[in-house]
Every structure is written in structure tokens, then in C-alpha cells.
Coordinates of C-alpha atoms in Angstrom, one line a residue:
X1 CA 27.1 -118.2 61.4
X2 CA 29.6 -118.5 64.3
X3 CA 28.3 -120.7 67.1
X4 CA 29.7 -121.7 70.5
X5 CA 28.1 -124.8 72.1
X6 CA 28.8 -125.3 75.8
X7 CA 28.6 -129.0 76.7
X8 CA 29.7 -131.9 74.5
X9 CA 27.2 -134.4 75.9
X10 CA 24.4 -136.0 73.9
X11 CA 22.5 -132.8 73.2
X12 CA 25.6 -130.7 72.5
X13 CA 27.0 -133.4 70.2
X14 CA 23.8 -133.5 68.1
X15 CA 23.5 -129.8 67.9
X16 CA 27.2 -129.5 66.8
X17 CA 26.6 -132.3 64.3
X18 CA 23.6 -130.5 62.8
X19 CA 25.2 -127.1 62.6
X20 CA 28.7 -128.2 61.4
X21 CA 27.1 -130.3 58.7
X22 CA 25.5 -127.1 57.4
X23 CA 28.8 -125.3 57.1
X24 CA 28.5 -123.1 60.2
X25 CA 31.6 -122.2 62.2
X26 CA 31.2 -124.3 65.4
X27 CA 33.2 -124.4 68.6
X28 CA 32.5 -126.9 71.4
X29 CA 33.4 -126.3 75.1
X30 CA 33.5 -129.0 77.8
X31 CA 35.4 -129.8 80.9
X32 CA 35.9 -133.4 79.7
X33 CA 38.9 -133.6 77.4
X34 CA 37.7 -136.9 75.9
X35 CA 34.3 -135.4 74.9
X36 CA 36.0 -132.4 73.3
X37 CA 38.5 -134.6 71.5
X38 CA 35.7 -136.8 70.2
X39 CA 33.8 -133.8 68.8
X40 CA 36.9 -132.4 67.2
X41 CA 37.9 -135.7 65.6
X42 CA 34.6 -136.8 64.3
X43 CA 32.9 -133.4 63.5
X44 CA 34.0 -130.4 61.6
X45 CA 34.3 -128.3 64.8
X46 CA 36.9 -126.8 67.0
X47 CA 37.2 -127.8 70.7
X48 CA 38.1 -126.0 73.9
X49 CA 38.6 -127.7 77.2
X50 CA 37.4 -125.7 80.3
X51 CA 34.5 -124.3 82.2
X52 CA 32.1 -122.6 79.8
X53 CA 31.2 -119.9 82.3
X54 CA 34.8 -118.7 82.6
X55 CA 35.4 -115.5 80.5
X56 CA 38.9 -116.7 79.4
X57 CA 37.5 -120.0 78.2
X58 CA 34.8 -118.2 76.2
X59 CA 37.5 -115.8 74.8
X60 CA 39.6 -118.8 73.6
X61 CA 36.4 -120.2 72.0
X62 CA 36.0 -117.0 69.9
X63 CA 33.2 -115.3 71.9
X64 CA 34.3 -111.8 70.7
X65 CA 32.8 -112.3 67.2
X66 CA 30.2 -115.0 68.1
X67 CA 26.7 -114.9 66.7
X68 CA 25.0 -117.4 69.0
X69 CA 25.9 -119.3 72.2
X70 CA 24.1 -122.5 73.3
X71 CA 24.6 -123.4 77.0
X72 CA 23.7 -127.1 77.3
X73 CA 25.9 -128.3 80.1
X74 CA 24.6 -130.6 82.8
X75 CA 24.5 -127.7 85.3
X76 CA 21.6 -125.1 85.2
X77 CA 23.7 -122.7 87.1
X78 CA 26.7 -123.0 84.7
X79 CA 24.4 -122.4 81.8
X80 CA 22.9 -119.3 83.4
X81 CA 26.2 -117.8 84.3
X82 CA 27.6 -118.6 80.8
X83 CA 24.8 -116.6 79.2
X84 CA 25.4 -113.7 81.7
X85 CA 29.1 -113.6 80.8
X86 CA 28.4 -113.9 77.1
X87 CA 26.2 -110.8 77.3
X88 CA 28.1 -108.7 79.8
X89 CA 31.6 -109.3 78.6
X90 CA 31.3 -110.2 74.9
X91 CA 28.0 -108.7 73.9
X92 CA 26.7 -112.0 72.2
X93 CA 23.3 -111.1 70.9
X94 CA 21.6 -114.6 71.0
X95 CA 21.8 -116.9 74.0
X96 CA 20.0 -120.2 74.5
X97 CA 20.2 -122.1 77.8
X98 CA 18.9 -125.5 78.9
X99 CA 17.4 -125.3 82.4
X100 CA 16.1 -128.4 84.1
X101 CA 15.1 -127.3 87.6
X102 CA 11.4 -126.5 87.4
X103 CA 11.7 -123.7 90.0
X104 CA 13.4 -121.6 87.4
X105 CA 10.4 -122.1 85.1
X106 CA 7.8 -120.8 87.6
X107 CA 5.8 -117.9 86.1
X108 CA 6.4 -115.7 89.1
X109 CA 10.1 -115.7 88.3
X110 CA 9.8 -114.9 84.6
X111 CA 11.1 -111.4 85.2
X112 CA 14.5 -113.0 86.2
X113 CA 15.4 -113.4 82.5
X114 CA 15.2 -109.7 81.5
X115 CA 18.3 -108.4 79.7
X116 CA 19.3 -106.3 82.7
X117 CA 19.0 -109.3 85.0
X118 CA 19.9 -112.7 83.5
X119 CA 20.0 -112.1 79.7
X120 CA 18.8 -115.5 78.4
X121 CA 16.9 -115.1 75.1
X122 CA 15.5 -118.7 74.9
X123 CA 15.1 -121.2 77.7
X124 CA 14.7 -124.9 76.9
X125 CA 13.2 -127.1 79.6
X126 CA 13.8 -130.8 78.7
X127 CA 11.4 -132.1 81.3
X128 CA 8.5 -130.0 80.0
X129 CA 9.3 -130.8 76.4
X130 CA 9.4 -134.6 77.3
X131 CA 6.1 -134.4 79.2
X132 CA 4.4 -132.7 76.1
X133 CA 5.9 -135.5 73.9
X134 CA 4.5 -138.2 76.2
X135 CA 1.0 -136.6 75.9
X136 CA 1.3 -136.7 72.1
X137 CA 2.2 -140.4 72.2
X138 CA -0.7 -141.2 74.5
X139 CA -3.2 -139.3 72.3
X140 CA -2.1 -141.3 69.2
X141 CA -1.6 -144.8 70.6
X142 CA -1.4 -146.6 67.2
X143 CA 1.7 -144.6 66.1
X144 CA 5.4 -144.9 67.0
X145 CA 6.0 -141.2 66.6
X146 CA 3.8 -138.1 66.5
X147 CA 4.2 -134.3 66.6
X148 CA 1.7 -131.4 66.0
X149 CA 2.2 -128.4 63.7
X150 CA 0.3 -125.3 62.7
X151 CA -1.1 -124.8 66.3
X152 CA -2.4 -128.3 66.4
X153 CA -4.2 -128.2 63.1
X154 CA -1.8 -130.7 61.4
X155 CA -0.3 -133.9 62.9
X156 CA 2.8 -135.8 61.9
X157 CA 2.1 -139.6 62.4
X158 CA 4.8 -142.3 62.4
X159 CA 3.0 -145.5 61.4
X160 CA 4.5 -149.0 61.2
X161 CA 2.7 -150.9 58.3
X162 CA 1.7 -154.5 58.9
X163 CA 0.3 -157.2 56.6
X164 CA -3.3 -156.2 57.2
X165 CA -2.8 -152.6 55.9
X166 CA -5.4 -152.2 53.2
X167 CA -3.3 -149.9 50.9
X168 CA -0.2 -152.1 50.6
X169 CA 1.3 -152.3 47.0
X170 CA -0.7 -149.2 46.0
X171 CA 1.1 -146.3 44.3
X172 CA 0.9 -143.2 46.4
X173 CA -0.6 -141.2 43.6
X174 CA -3.6 -143.6 43.6
X175 CA -4.3 -142.8 47.3
X176 CA -5.5 -139.4 46.2
X177 CA -7.9 -141.0 43.7
X178 CA -9.1 -143.6 46.3
X179 CA -9.5 -141.0 49.1
X180 CA -10.0 -137.6 47.4
X181 CA -11.3 -135.9 50.6
X182 CA -8.6 -137.2 52.9
X183 CA -6.2 -134.5 54.1
X184 CA -3.2 -136.8 54.5
X185 CA 0.1 -137.2 52.7
X186 CA 3.0 -139.7 53.1
X187 CA 6.2 -137.6 53.3
X188 CA 8.7 -140.2 54.5
X189 CA 9.3 -143.9 54.3
X190 CA 11.9 -145.9 56.3
X191 CA 12.6 -149.3 54.5
X192 CA 15.3 -151.7 55.6
X193 CA 16.9 -149.0 57.7
X194 CA 16.9 -146.3 55.1
X195 CA 14.7 -143.2 55.3
X196 CA 13.7 -141.5 52.0
X197 CA 11.1 -139.1 50.7
X198 CA 8.8 -141.1 48.4
X199 CA 7.7 -140.2 44.9
X200 CA 4.2 -140.4 43.5
X201 CA 4.8 -143.8 41.9
X202 CA 6.3 -145.5 45.0
X203 CA 4.4 -148.3 46.7
X204 CA 4.1 -149.1 50.4
X205 CA 5.0 -152.6 51.8
X206 CA 4.6 -154.5 55.0
X207 CA 7.4 -153.6 57.4
X208 CA 7.7 -150.1 56.2
X209 CA 7.7 -147.3 58.7
X210 CA 6.0 -144.2 57.2
X211 CA 5.7 -140.6 58.2
X212 CA 2.3 -139.1 57.3
X213 CA 1.1 -135.5 57.6
X214 CA -2.7 -135.3 58.2
X215 CA -5.2 -132.7 59.1
X216 CA -6.1 -133.2 62.8
X217 CA -9.7 -133.7 61.9
X218 CA -8.7 -136.7 59.7
X219 CA -6.4 -138.5 62.2
X220 CA -8.7 -141.4 62.9
X221 CA -9.6 -141.9 59.3
X222 CA -5.9 -141.8 58.3
X223 CA -5.0 -144.4 60.9
X224 CA -7.8 -146.7 59.7
X225 CA -6.7 -146.4 56.0
X226 CA -3.2 -147.5 57.1
X227 CA -4.5 -150.5 59.1
X228 CA -4.5 -149.1 62.6
X229 CA -7.5 -149.3 64.9
X230 CA -8.3 -146.2 67.0
X231 CA -9.4 -146.4 70.6
X232 CA -9.7 -143.8 73.3
X233 CA -7.2 -144.1 76.2
X234 CA -9.3 -144.2 79.4
X235 CA -7.0 -145.9 81.9
X236 CA -3.3 -144.8 82.0
X237 CA -0.6 -146.0 84.5
X238 CA 2.5 -143.8 84.8
X239 CA 5.6 -145.4 86.3
X240 CA 7.7 -142.7 87.7
X241 CA 6.3 -139.7 89.6
X242 CA 9.1 -137.2 89.1
X243 CA 9.0 -134.1 87.0
X244 CA 8.0 -135.8 83.8
X245 CA 5.4 -138.2 85.3
X246 CA 3.9 -135.4 87.3
X247 CA 3.7 -133.1 84.3
X248 CA 1.9 -135.8 82.2
X249 CA -0.5 -136.5 85.0
X250 CA -1.3 -132.7 85.4
X251 CA -1.9 -132.4 81.7
X252 CA -4.2 -135.4 81.7
X253 CA -6.2 -134.0 84.7
X254 CA -6.7 -130.8 82.8
X255 CA -8.3 -132.5 79.8
X256 CA -12.0 -132.2 79.4
X257 CA -12.4 -135.9 78.7
X258 CA -11.9 -137.7 82.0
X259 CA -9.0 -140.2 82.0
X260 CA -8.3 -142.5 85.0
X261 CA -4.6 -142.0 85.9
X262 CA -2.4 -143.9 88.4
X263 CA 1.2 -143.1 89.2
X264 CA 3.6 -145.6 90.7
X265 CA 6.6 -144.0 92.4
X266 CA 9.4 -145.8 94.3
X267 CA 10.6 -142.9 96.4
X268 CA 8.3 -142.1 99.2
X269 CA 9.0 -138.3 99.3
X270 CA 8.5 -138.0 95.6
X271 CA 5.3 -140.0 95.8
X272 CA 4.0 -137.7 98.6
X273 CA 4.9 -134.6 96.6
X274 CA 3.1 -135.9 93.6
X275 CA 0.0 -136.8 95.6
X276 CA -0.1 -133.3 97.1
X277 CA 0.2 -131.7 93.6
X278 CA -2.6 -133.8 91.9
X279 CA -6.3 -133.9 92.5
X280 CA -7.8 -136.9 90.8
X281 CA -4.7 -139.1 90.1
X282 CA -4.1 -142.1 92.4
X283 CA -0.5 -142.2 93.5
X284 CA 0.9 -145.5 94.7
X285 CA 4.2 -145.9 96.6
X286 CA 6.2 -148.9 95.5
X287 CA 8.4 -150.6 92.8
X288 CA 6.9 -150.1 89.4
X289 CA 8.4 -153.3 88.2
X290 CA 7.1 -155.4 91.0
X291 CA 4.3 -157.9 90.3
X292 CA 2.5 -157.0 93.5
X293 CA 2.5 -153.3 92.7
X294 CA 1.4 -154.0 89.1
X295 CA -1.5 -156.1 90.5
X296 CA -2.5 -153.3 92.9
X297 CA -2.4 -150.8 90.0
X298 CA -4.4 -153.2 87.9
X299 CA -2.0 -152.8 85.0
X300 CA -3.6 -155.6 83.1
X301 CA -6.7 -153.4 82.5
X302 CA -4.7 -150.3 81.6
X303 CA -5.0 -148.9 78.1
X304 CA -1.4 -147.6 78.3
X305 CA 1.6 -147.7 80.6
X306 CA 4.1 -144.9 80.4
X307 CA 7.5 -145.6 82.0
X308 CA 9.3 -142.3 82.7
X309 CA 11.7 -142.9 85.6
X310 CA 15.3 -141.5 85.3
X311 CA 16.7 -144.9 84.5
X312 CA 16.5 -146.2 80.9
X313 CA 16.8 -149.9 81.9
X314 CA 14.1 -149.6 84.5
X315 CA 11.8 -148.0 82.0
X316 CA 12.4 -150.7 79.4
X317 CA 11.9 -153.6 81.9
X318 CA 8.8 -151.9 83.4
X319 CA 7.3 -151.5 79.9
X320 CA 8.1 -155.2 79.0
X321 CA 6.5 -156.4 82.2
X322 CA 3.4 -154.3 81.7
X323 CA 2.9 -155.9 78.3
X324 CA 3.3 -159.3 79.9
X325 CA 0.6 -158.4 82.4
X326 CA -1.8 -157.7 79.6
X327 CA -1.5 -153.9 79.1
X328 CA -2.5 -152.9 75.6
X329 CA 0.3 -150.3 75.0
X330 CA 3.7 -149.6 76.6
X331 CA 5.7 -146.4 76.1
X332 CA 9.2 -146.1 77.5
X333 CA 11.5 -143.0 78.1
X334 CA 14.9 -143.8 76.6
X335 CA 17.9 -141.5 76.8
X336 CA 20.5 -143.9 75.4
X337 CA 20.0 -144.0 71.6
X338 CA 21.8 -147.4 71.4
X339 CA 18.8 -149.0 73.2
X340 CA 16.3 -147.8 70.7
X341 CA 16.7 -150.9 68.4
X342 CA 15.5 -153.1 71.3
X343 CA 12.1 -151.5 71.4
X344 CA 10.5 -153.6 68.6
X345 CA 11.9 -157.0 69.6
X346 CA 10.8 -156.3 73.2
X347 CA 7.2 -155.4 72.0
X348 CA 7.4 -151.9 73.4
X349 CA 5.0 -149.8 71.3
X350 CA 6.7 -146.4 71.4
X351 CA 9.6 -144.6 73.0
X352 CA 10.4 -141.0 73.9
X353 CA 13.9 -139.7 73.3
X354 CA 14.6 -136.6 75.4
X355 CA 17.8 -135.9 73.5
X356 CA 16.0 -135.7 70.1
X357 CA 13.2 -133.6 71.7
X358 CA 15.7 -131.1 73.2
X359 CA 17.7 -130.9 70.0
X360 CA 14.4 -130.2 68.1
X361 CA 13.6 -127.4 70.5
X362 CA 17.0 -125.7 70.1
X363 CA 17.0 -126.1 66.3
X364 CA 13.7 -124.3 66.2
X365 CA 15.4 -121.1 67.5
X366 CA 18.5 -121.2 65.3
X367 CA 17.3 -122.2 61.9
X368 CA 17.6 -119.6 59.1
X369 CA 14.4 -117.9 57.9
X370 CA 11.3 -117.3 59.9
X371 CA 11.1 -120.8 61.4
X372 CA 8.3 -121.5 63.9
X373 CA 9.0 -125.1 64.6
X374 CA 11.5 -127.9 64.0
X375 CA 11.1 -131.6 64.7
X376 CA 14.1 -134.0 64.4
X377 CA 13.3 -137.4 63.0
X378 CA 15.3 -140.6 63.9
X379 CA 19.0 -140.2 64.5
X380 CA 19.2 -136.7 62.8
X381 CA 18.0 -138.4 59.6
X382 CA 15.5 -135.7 58.7
X383 CA 13.6 -132.7 60.0
X384 CA 10.1 -131.3 59.8
X385 CA 10.3 -127.6 59.5
X386 CA 7.4 -125.2 60.0
X387 CA 8.1 -121.7 58.6
X388 CA 6.5 -118.5 57.5
X389 CA 7.0 -117.6 53.8
X390 CA 8.8 -114.3 53.5
X391 CA 8.4 -111.9 50.6
X392 CA 12.1 -112.4 49.7
X393 CA 11.7 -116.2 49.5
X394 CA 12.3 -117.8 46.1
X395 CA 9.1 -119.8 46.6
X396 CA 6.8 -116.9 47.2
X397 CA 4.2 -116.3 44.5
X398 CA 4.8 -119.7 42.8
X399 CA 2.7 -122.9 42.4
X400 CA 4.0 -125.9 44.2
X401 CA 4.7 -127.8 41.0
X402 CA 7.0 -124.8 39.9
X403 CA 9.2 -124.9 43.0
X404 CA 12.4 -126.8 42.6
X405 CA 12.4 -128.6 45.9
X406 CA 15.3 -131.1 46.4
X407 CA 14.4 -134.8 46.0
X408 CA 14.5 -135.3 49.8
X409 CA 12.0 -132.5 50.5
X410 CA 8.2 -132.6 50.4
X411 CA 5.7 -129.9 51.3
X412 CA 3.2 -131.6 53.6
X413 CA 0.8 -128.9 54.8
X414 CA 0.1 -125.2 54.3
X415 CA -1.9 -122.5 56.1
X416 CA -3.4 -119.5 54.3
X417 CA -4.9 -117.1 56.8
X418 CA -7.3 -119.3 58.8
X419 CA -7.5 -122.1 56.3
X420 CA -5.2 -125.2 56.6
X421 CA -4.9 -127.5 53.6
X422 CA -3.1 -130.4 52.1
X423 CA -1.2 -128.8 49.2
X424 CA -1.5 -129.9 45.6
X425 CA 0.7 -129.1 42.6
X426 CA -1.6 -126.2 41.7
X427 CA -1.5 -124.7 45.2
X428 CA 0.1 -121.2 45.1
X429 CA 2.5 -120.4 47.9
X430 CA 2.3 -116.8 48.9
X431 CA 3.9 -114.3 51.3
X432 CA 2.9 -114.9 55.0
X433 CA 1.6 -118.5 54.2
X434 CA 2.9 -120.9 56.9
X435 CA 4.3 -124.1 55.4
X436 CA 5.4 -127.4 56.9
X437 CA 8.2 -129.3 55.1
X438 CA 9.7 -132.7 55.5
X439 CA 13.4 -132.6 54.6
X440 CA 16.2 -135.2 54.7
X441 CA 19.2 -133.8 56.6
X442 CA 21.5 -133.3 53.6
X443 CA 18.8 -131.1 51.9
X444 CA 18.3 -128.8 54.9
X445 CA 20.8 -126.1 53.6
X446 CA 18.8 -125.9 50.4
X447 CA 15.6 -125.6 52.3
X448 CA 17.1 -122.7 54.3
X449 CA 18.0 -121.0 51.0
X450 CA 14.4 -121.4 49.8
X451 CA 13.2 -119.9 53.0
X452 CA 15.6 -117.0 52.3
X453 CA 17.7 -115.9 55.2
X454 CA 17.1 -112.5 56.7
X455 CA 19.3 -111.2 59.5
X456 CA 16.2 -109.9 61.2
X457 CA 15.1 -113.4 61.9
X458 CA 18.2 -114.7 63.6

């Protein structure tokens, strides 16, 4: 597949890294020569310096025989014009644009993106994706990572194992004997910095970070088995009342179980806009890192503090201070991946990486096969892929034990019709089943082969 990626920043870089590693023909466009040179030198991609929305620049990038264009520059308007030029001048059939301004997302303007208006096939809104991820973190406070699949019927949980975990030193195959009715499966283990897909005889140790698929009805029981207490979040303080903080507060207000939410916002105008848009949420104007404001917000009694300003260092410091005040859980929004190793030493319970979330959203729309969802784990170390089994797939009609999955791939969940299950070796995978796979990055091309590419699904 020939792909043009517009924008060589963090998101563009990661997408190029994924696709080039899977032997796609990738060209990166950016106005910054240093970013283009970095991509060309370190990745198996070609680079073009210039404005992605200019027809001559797209022509030099190979737009005349391009299969897919991804517009991920820092400018919404450049991304929109790039897709228009790609369609009108070069006839590129698949166009993905990252748009950040929420006014472009308003339902009343949805008609704007028709093929005869602005021909954008897929729109990625990082702020909305990040707000959804924040809600996921808040709903699973004992985890460091979480994502839902199969329309919410299955949850991926990232759990850090501690000394009090009751199943340490237990071979994974024995967990099925100990808990035969538990719909959970360990699909990934990070130990001493290395992520791997475990085998049935592997044991778990204190200090491991594990990824577990569990049926949503078994989430609390799964957490208890791995030594994590579950507690309902009733008081939440959000530091930052911008697009993300406002989105989280609105989602919490819409929940049937009442949650007491407070927002602390430093900018008066933004605070007033948040107060006007919310009904039950208390909005406070002030410095979210200030001791007086934390006292006023009663952070010490909060079940969780979510720091989602547009500054990484502010988010980290606010999360640290909230824990010092006595808050039970702190979650920080972190754009810079080099800051992630600081989370554990600073006692920050979880973090949200907008780059990884946006990359996951884009990958969902470009993976081969009939892929319904993709979630990127760690620093592009692995992916969780949700896909429909096609009749042409090599896995259709075969029992799980008969399928030659690579060593770094595990089948974690499966849906047949209305029934969602934890698969066993005897489970037969059939056409139109929806499967959820954990795959280490180097095994993804083989996963795509198993899902059987069909041009209809590009």
C-alpha cells in the first residue's frame, strides 16, 4: 500500500513507523526540514519538504498513484485543504484528517464532509478520543491502562502486580483450574522493561505489569484475583477546564450513577465557558497547583484527580501535589513520551498519552482486513486488534488450537452472534465471528495475513 503522511510530528512519526515497519511504501511531508530528515534517516520512508496542501508538493510525494493520505499536521485547515486537493486533483480514494477544533465536530455541520463538499473519509478528533480515554481510566481506578472492545462487552486491563497479589508464582494454566468460571485471560506481560505474550506454563511475579482481557461482568472479580481492591469513584476533581476536561465532566454528568465533579481552571474565560456548559459540576477559577485552591476544592477527600491542562509539567506537578494532599488516585495527561518513566517514581497512578490514542484511532482505519478497532500498547510495542473473521480468512472454520498463531499473538476474546466468550483451544472460529487479538508489533503483518486482506475493506 502506498501512503502519504502529512505532518512529521509525534503522531505522523508513529504512524510512519508502524506502516514502514510493515513494508508499506510511505512518504512523509512536513514544512520542517529537520523533521523530514529525521524520518528519512531513521525510518524506511521517503521525505518531502513543503506544505502538504500544495498540489505540487503532493505530486512530488507520489499522490498520482497513492492509496491513502493521512493529514496529521498541526493545522486543521491545512489538513482539510490537503484532503480536498487529494480528492479533486489526484483522486485519492482514502483520506484521513486530524481535526482538533470542536466546532468542526458539531453534528449540525456533519454535511460539510460529503464527497462533493469536503471529501474527508475519516475524521480523528484527539480531544474527544482523550476524553473517552480519561473516562476509561476513571472507571477502572486500580489499573494503569484500560480499553474496551466488542461494544463494551470486553475490557483490556493493565495491572501492576504487587507482593500481596494472591496468584503470584502460579502457572497461568492453573488459573483456569482455580477460577473455571472467570472470563479473564492474561495476554501480555512486561517484565524488566520487556513486553511478551506469555505461555501457559509462565508464572507471574511481583513487579510485573500484565495486560488482561476480561468480560466486563467479571472486571471486579478479575481485579480482586490480581490483588486490586475495587471502589466506586464518587468524588472527582478535574484540573483543566478546556476541551478535554469539559468533555470528561459532561460524560460524568450523563452517567446514571451520580458522581460529584469539580473543575479547577486557571483562565477565567475558559472557566466561565465551562460553568455555562455544565449543569451539576462545580467550576472553580484558580491555579490547580495552588494549596489554597486545592483546599477549596477539598482535594484531600477526592477519590481521583485528573490533570488535563495543555502543559505536561503542570499536569505532572498537579498530580503529585494532589497525592501529597491525600487524594487516593492521580491521573496525568502526558504528551511527551520521555516523561512517562517518571510516573511510577512520582506516585502518579495512571497517565493518558494523546499521541498513542490518536495513533490507535488512525490505525483502526488503515489496517488490512475487516478491522473494527486497534489499540496501541506502550511505545508501539504491541497492538490489540478487533476484527471480523472473513470467509476467505485462513482461520475461518478452524479450532483455536489448530490455528498457527505467531508466538507473540494471543486470542483474548471472541463474539459469536450475541454471545461473548473467553476462547479455549476447542473453540471454533467461524465466518462473521468478531475476535480480539493481542499481537506484538513484529507479528502484526502475519496477523493481517490471517485476517486475509480484501481490497473491499481498505
